[in-house]
Every structure is written in C-alpha cells, then in structure tokens.
PDB file of C-alpha atoms in Angstrom:
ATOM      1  CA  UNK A 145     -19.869 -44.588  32.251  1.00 52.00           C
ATOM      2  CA  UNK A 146     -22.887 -46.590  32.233  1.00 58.00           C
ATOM      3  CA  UNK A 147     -23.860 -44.481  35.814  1.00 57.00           C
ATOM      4  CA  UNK A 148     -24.239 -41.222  33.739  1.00 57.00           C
ATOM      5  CA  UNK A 149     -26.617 -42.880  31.353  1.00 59.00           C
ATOM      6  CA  UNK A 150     -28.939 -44.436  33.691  1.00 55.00           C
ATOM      7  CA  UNK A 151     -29.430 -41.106  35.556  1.00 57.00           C
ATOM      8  CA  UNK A 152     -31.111 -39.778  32.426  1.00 62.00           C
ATOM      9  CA  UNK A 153     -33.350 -42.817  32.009  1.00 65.00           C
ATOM     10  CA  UNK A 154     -36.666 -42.828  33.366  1.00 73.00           C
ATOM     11  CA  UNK A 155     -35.250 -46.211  35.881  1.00 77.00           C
ATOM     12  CA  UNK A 156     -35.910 -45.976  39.115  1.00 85.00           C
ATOM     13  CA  UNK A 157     -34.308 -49.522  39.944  1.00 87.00           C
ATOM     14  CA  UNK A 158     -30.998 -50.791  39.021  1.00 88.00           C
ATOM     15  CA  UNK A 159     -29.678 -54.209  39.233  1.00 89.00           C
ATOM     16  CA  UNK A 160     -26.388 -55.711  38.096  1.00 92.00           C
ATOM     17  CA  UNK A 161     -26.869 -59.454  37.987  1.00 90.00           C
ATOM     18  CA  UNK A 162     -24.318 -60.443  38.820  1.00 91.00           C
ATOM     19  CA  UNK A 163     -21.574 -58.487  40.225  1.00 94.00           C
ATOM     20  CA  UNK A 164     -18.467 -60.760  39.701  1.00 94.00           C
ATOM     21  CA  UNK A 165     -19.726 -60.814  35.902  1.00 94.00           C
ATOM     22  CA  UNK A 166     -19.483 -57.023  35.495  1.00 94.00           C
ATOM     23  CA  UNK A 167     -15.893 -57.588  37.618  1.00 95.00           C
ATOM     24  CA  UNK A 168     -14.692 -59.811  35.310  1.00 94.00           C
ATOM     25  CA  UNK A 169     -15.651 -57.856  32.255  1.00 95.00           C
ATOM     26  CA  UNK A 170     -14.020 -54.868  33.776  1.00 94.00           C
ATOM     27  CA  UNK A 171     -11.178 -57.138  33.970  1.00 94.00           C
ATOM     28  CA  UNK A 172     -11.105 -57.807  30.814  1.00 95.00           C
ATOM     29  CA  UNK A 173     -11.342 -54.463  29.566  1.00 94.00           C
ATOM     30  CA  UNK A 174      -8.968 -52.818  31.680  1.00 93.00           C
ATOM     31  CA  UNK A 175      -6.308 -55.227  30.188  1.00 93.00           C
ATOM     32  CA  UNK A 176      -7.115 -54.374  26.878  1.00 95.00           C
ATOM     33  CA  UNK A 177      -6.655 -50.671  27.591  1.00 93.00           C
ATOM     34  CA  UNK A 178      -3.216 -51.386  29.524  1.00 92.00           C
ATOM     35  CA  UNK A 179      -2.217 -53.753  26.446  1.00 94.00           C
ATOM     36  CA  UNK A 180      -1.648 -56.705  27.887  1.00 92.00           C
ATOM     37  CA  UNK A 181      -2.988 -60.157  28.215  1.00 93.00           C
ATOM     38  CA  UNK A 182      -3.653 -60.742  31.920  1.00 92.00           C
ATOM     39  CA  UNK A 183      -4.123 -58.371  35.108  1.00 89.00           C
ATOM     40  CA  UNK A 184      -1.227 -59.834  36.878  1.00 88.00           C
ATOM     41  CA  UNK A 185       1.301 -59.187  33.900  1.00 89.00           C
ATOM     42  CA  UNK A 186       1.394 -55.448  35.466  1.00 88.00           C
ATOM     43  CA  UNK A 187       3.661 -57.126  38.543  1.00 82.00           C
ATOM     44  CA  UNK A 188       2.516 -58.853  41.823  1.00 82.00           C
ATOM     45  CA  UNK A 189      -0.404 -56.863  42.868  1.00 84.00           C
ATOM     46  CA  UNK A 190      -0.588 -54.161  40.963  1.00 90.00           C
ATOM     47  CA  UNK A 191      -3.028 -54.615  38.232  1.00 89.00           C
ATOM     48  CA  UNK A 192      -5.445 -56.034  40.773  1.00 90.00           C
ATOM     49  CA  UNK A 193      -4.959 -52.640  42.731  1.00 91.00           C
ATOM     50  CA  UNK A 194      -5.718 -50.861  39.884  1.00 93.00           C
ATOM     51  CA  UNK A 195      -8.623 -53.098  38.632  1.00 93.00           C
ATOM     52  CA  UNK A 196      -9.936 -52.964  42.058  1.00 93.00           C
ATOM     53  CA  UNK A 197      -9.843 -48.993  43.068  1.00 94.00           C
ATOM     54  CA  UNK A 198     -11.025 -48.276  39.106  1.00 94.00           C
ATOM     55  CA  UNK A 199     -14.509 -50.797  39.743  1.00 95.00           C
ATOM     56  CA  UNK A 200     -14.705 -49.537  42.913  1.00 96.00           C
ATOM     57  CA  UNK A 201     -15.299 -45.867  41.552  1.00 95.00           C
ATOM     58  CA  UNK A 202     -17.638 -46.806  39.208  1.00 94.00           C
ATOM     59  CA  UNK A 203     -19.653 -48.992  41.376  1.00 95.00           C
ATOM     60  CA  UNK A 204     -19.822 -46.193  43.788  1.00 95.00           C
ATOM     61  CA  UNK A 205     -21.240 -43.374  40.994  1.00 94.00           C
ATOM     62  CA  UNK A 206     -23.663 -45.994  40.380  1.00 93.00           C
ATOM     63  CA  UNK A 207     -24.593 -46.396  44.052  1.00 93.00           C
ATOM     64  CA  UNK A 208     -24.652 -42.289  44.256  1.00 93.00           C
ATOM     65  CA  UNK A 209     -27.274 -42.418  42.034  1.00 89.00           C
ATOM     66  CA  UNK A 210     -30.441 -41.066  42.963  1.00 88.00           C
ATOM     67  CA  UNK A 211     -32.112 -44.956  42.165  1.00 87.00           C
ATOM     68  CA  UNK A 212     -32.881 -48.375  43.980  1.00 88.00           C
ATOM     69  CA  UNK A 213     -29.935 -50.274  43.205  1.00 90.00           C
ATOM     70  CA  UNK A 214     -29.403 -53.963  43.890  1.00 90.00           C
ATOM     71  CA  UNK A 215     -25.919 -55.596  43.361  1.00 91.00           C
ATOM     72  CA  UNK A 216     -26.295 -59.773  43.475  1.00 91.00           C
ATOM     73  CA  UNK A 217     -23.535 -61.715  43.858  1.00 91.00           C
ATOM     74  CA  UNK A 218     -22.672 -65.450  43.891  1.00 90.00           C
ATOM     75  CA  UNK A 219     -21.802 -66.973  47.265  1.00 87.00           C
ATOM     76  CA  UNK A 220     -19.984 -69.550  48.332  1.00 86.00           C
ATOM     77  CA  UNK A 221     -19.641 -72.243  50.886  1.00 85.00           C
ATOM     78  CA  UNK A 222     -16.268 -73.431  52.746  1.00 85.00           C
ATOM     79  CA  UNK A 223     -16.352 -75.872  55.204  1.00 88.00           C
ATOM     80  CA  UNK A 224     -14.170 -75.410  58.097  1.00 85.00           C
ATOM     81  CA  UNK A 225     -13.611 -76.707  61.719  1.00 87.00           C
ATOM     82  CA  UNK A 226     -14.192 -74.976  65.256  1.00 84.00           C
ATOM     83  CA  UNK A 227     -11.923 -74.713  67.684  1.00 89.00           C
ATOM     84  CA  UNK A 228     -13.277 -78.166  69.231  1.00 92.00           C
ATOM     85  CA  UNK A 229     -12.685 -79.699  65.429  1.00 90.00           C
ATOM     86  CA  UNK A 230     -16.492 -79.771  64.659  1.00 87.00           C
ATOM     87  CA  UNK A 231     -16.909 -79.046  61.082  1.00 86.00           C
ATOM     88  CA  UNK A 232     -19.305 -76.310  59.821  1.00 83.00           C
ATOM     89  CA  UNK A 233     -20.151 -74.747  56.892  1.00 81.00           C
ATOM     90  CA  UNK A 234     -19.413 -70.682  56.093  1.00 81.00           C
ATOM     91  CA  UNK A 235     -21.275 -68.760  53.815  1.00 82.00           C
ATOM     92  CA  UNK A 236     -18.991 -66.029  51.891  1.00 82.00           C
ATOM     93  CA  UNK A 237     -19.610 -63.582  49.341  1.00 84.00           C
ATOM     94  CA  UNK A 238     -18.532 -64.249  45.697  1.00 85.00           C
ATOM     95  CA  UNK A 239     -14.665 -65.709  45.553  1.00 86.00           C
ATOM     96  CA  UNK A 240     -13.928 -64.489  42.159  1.00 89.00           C
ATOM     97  CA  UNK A 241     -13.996 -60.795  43.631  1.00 90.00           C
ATOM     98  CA  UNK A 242     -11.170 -60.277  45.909  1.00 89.00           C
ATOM     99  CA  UNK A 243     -12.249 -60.011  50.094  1.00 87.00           C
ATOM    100  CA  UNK A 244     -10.908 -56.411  50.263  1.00 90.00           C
ATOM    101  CA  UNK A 245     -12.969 -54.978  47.173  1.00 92.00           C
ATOM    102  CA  UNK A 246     -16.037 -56.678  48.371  1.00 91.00           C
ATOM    103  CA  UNK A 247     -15.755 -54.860  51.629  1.00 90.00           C
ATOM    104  CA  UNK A 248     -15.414 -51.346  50.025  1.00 93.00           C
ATOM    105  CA  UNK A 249     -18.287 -52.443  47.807  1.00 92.00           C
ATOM    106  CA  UNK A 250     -20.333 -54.023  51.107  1.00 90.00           C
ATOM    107  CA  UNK A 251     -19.473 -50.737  53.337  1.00 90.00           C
ATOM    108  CA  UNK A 252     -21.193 -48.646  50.505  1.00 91.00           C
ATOM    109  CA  UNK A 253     -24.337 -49.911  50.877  1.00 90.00           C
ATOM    110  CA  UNK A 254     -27.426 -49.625  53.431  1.00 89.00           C
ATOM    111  CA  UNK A 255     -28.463 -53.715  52.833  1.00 89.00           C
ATOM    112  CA  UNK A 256     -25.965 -56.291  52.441  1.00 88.00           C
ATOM    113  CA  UNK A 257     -28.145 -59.380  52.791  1.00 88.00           C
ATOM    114  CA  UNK A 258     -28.115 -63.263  51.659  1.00 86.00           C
ATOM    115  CA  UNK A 259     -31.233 -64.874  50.427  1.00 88.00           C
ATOM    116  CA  UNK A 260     -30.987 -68.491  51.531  1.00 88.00           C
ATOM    117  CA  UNK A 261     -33.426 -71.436  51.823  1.00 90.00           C
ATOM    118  CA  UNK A 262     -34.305 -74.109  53.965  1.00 90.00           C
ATOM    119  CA  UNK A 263     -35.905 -77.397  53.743  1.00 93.00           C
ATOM    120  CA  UNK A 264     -37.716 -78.456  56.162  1.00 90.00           C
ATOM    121  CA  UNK A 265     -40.288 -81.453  57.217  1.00 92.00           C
ATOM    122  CA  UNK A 266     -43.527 -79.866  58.416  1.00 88.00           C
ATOM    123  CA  UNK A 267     -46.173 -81.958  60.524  1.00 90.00           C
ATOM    124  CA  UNK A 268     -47.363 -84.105  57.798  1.00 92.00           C
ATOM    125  CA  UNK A 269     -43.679 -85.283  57.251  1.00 92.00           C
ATOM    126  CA  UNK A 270     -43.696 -83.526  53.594  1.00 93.00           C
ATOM    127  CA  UNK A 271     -40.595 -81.958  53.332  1.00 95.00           C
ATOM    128  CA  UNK A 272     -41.237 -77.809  52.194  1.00 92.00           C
ATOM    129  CA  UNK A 273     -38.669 -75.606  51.169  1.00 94.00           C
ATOM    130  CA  UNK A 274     -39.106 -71.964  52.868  1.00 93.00           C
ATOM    131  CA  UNK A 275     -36.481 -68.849  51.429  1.00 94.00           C
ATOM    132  CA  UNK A 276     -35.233 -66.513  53.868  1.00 92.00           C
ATOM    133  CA  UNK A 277     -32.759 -63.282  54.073  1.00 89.00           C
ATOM    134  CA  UNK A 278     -30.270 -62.940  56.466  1.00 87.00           C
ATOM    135  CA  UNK A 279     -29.877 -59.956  58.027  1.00 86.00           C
ATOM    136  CA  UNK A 280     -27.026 -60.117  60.142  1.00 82.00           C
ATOM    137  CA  UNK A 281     -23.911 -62.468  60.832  1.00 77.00           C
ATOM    138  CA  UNK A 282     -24.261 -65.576  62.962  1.00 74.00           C
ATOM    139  CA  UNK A 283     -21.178 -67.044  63.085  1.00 70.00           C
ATOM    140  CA  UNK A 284     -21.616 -69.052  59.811  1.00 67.00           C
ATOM    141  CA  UNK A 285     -22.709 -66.410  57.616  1.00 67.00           C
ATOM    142  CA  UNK A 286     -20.220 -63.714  57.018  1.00 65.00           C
ATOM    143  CA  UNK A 287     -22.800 -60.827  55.739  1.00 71.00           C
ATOM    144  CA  UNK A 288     -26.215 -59.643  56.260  1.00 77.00           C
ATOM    145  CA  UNK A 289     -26.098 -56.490  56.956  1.00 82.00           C
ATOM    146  CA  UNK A 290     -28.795 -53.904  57.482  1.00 84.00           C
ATOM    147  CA  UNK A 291     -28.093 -50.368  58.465  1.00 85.00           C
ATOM    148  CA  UNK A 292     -29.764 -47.494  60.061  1.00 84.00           C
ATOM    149  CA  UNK A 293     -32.557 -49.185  61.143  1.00 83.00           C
ATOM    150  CA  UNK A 294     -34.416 -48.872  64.628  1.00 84.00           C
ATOM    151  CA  UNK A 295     -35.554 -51.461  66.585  1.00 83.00           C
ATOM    152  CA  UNK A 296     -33.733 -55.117  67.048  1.00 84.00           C
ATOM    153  CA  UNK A 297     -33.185 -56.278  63.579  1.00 83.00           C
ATOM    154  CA  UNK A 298     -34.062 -60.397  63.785  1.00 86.00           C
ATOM    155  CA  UNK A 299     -30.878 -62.369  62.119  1.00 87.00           C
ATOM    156  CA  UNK A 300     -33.269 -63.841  59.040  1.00 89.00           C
ATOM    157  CA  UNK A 301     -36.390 -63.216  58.012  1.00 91.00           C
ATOM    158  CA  UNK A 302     -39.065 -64.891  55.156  1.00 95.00           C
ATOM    159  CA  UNK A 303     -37.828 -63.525  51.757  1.00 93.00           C
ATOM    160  CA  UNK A 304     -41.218 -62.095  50.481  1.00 93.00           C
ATOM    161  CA  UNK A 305     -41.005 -57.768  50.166  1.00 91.00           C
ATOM    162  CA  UNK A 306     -44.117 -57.371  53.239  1.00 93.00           C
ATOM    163  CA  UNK A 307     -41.592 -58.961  55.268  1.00 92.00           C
ATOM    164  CA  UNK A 308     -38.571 -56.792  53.636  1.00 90.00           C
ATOM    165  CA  UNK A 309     -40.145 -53.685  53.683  1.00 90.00           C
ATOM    166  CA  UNK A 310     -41.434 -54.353  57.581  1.00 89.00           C
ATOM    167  CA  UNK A 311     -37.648 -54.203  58.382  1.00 87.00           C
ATOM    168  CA  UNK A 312     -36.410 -51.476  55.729  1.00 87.00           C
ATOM    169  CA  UNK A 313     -39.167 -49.010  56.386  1.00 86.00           C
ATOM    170  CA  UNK A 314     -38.022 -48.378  60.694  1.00 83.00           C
ATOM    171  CA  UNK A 315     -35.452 -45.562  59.760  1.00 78.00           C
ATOM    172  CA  UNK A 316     -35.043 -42.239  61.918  1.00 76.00           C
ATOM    173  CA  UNK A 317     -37.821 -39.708  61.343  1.00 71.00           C
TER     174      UNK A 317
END
C-alpha cells in the first residue's frame, strides 16, 4: 500500500533500508492479520509461502513504479571449503530472508550489486581502505548482477556514481 502513495509524491528515488527489516515487519503483520503468534503456527511451510508470495507482490508494485528504487540488504559471510579442502569465504545476500524470495526479489531488478571494501597497503606501506561494487559473481560472491548492458561488464568496480553511471548508462539505443 505504501507503492500507491509514493507514486503521488513528488519522489523520484526510493530506498528501503533495509530490506529484511521491512520483511520482518511484514512478518509481523501478516501474523497479526492471520491471528496467530508466529508464521510457522499456519503448518510446515505454509505461512512462509504466504508471507513470501504476499512481500513479493508488494515489492514488485513498488519496483513497477515509475521511480529509482534501491533495495539494501544485509549480507553475510559463510566460510566453506573447495573441493581440494581450502577454505574460502562466500558472500550471500541477507539470511533472515529466505534464498527463494530473494531470487524473485533479485530477478526483478536491472542491478543486483554488493558494495564491498578492501584494505590495502599502498607504496608507502600505509594501509588505505578503497570501496568497490561488484558487478558480477566470481565464485565467492553469489550476486552482482547488472543487466542489459553492452559492452564487457568488469566483475567490480570503485563505488563512487562517475564510475556507476560509466557502467549503467551503455544500454541499447
């Protein structure tokens, strides 16, 4: 419901900050409305089906809006092993959303992108921490996506909007 107000505000940027909040008060209020006192009281599954396919709608009017809209979620890191047992760290998106909502959600939109930073030692041995967004998956991030865009699309780049909007702005004419 709050999609059908912000169409007739003057916005032309929208961000939820953060996404697993707005989940979890969703949550909340969908159990009111069913009368009870948790999601899974509705049997195994169910109310998280239901949760899940009723956000999902109203994140998508909000994402059919005619508006910039930026969704930020938490991430998280899990450490795992290759198949040679080498550990490594994996970068997910939030873990208090379930995998297959945050796919729906992720196919939805044009940018699905991690800001991450780096610290690094530069040539005077001071150590300088440099932010970057990741564009696509290397094998320890699992998002960073960017649609429709022409040219090769580098796997991070610095996160400052010249460098953004370099990428963003090579659509089909």
């Amino acid at each position: 419901h709050a999609a059908m107000a912000m169409r007739k505000m003057g916005y032309e940027t929208i961000i939820v900050d953060l996404v697993e909040d707005l989940y979890m008060w969703s949550d909340r209020e969908f159990c009111k409305a069913q009368n009870i006192q948790h999601i899974g009281d509705l049997g195994y599954g169910k109310g998280y089906t239901l949760l899940g396919d009723e956000f999902f709608m109203e994140i998508s009017k909000l994402l059919a809006l005619d508006k910039n809209v930026i969704l930020i979620f938490h991430s998280y890191n899990k450490t795992e092993k290759d198949r040679r047992g080498i550990e490594y760290t994996r970068y997910l998106p939030s873990s208090l959303i379930r995998d297959k909502l945050v796919d729906q959600i992720e196919g939805r939109l044009r940018f699905f992108l991690r800001a991450f930073a780096e610290t690094m030692e530069d040539e005077n041995g001071l150590l300088t921490t440099k932010r970057f967004l990741s564009l696509a998956p290397d094998g320890k991030t699992e998002y960073g996506i960017a649609r429709g865009l022409i040219g090769e699309v580098p796997r991070a780049i610095p996160l400052e909007w010249d460098a953004f909007y370099e990428i963003a702005s090579r659509v089909p004419e």
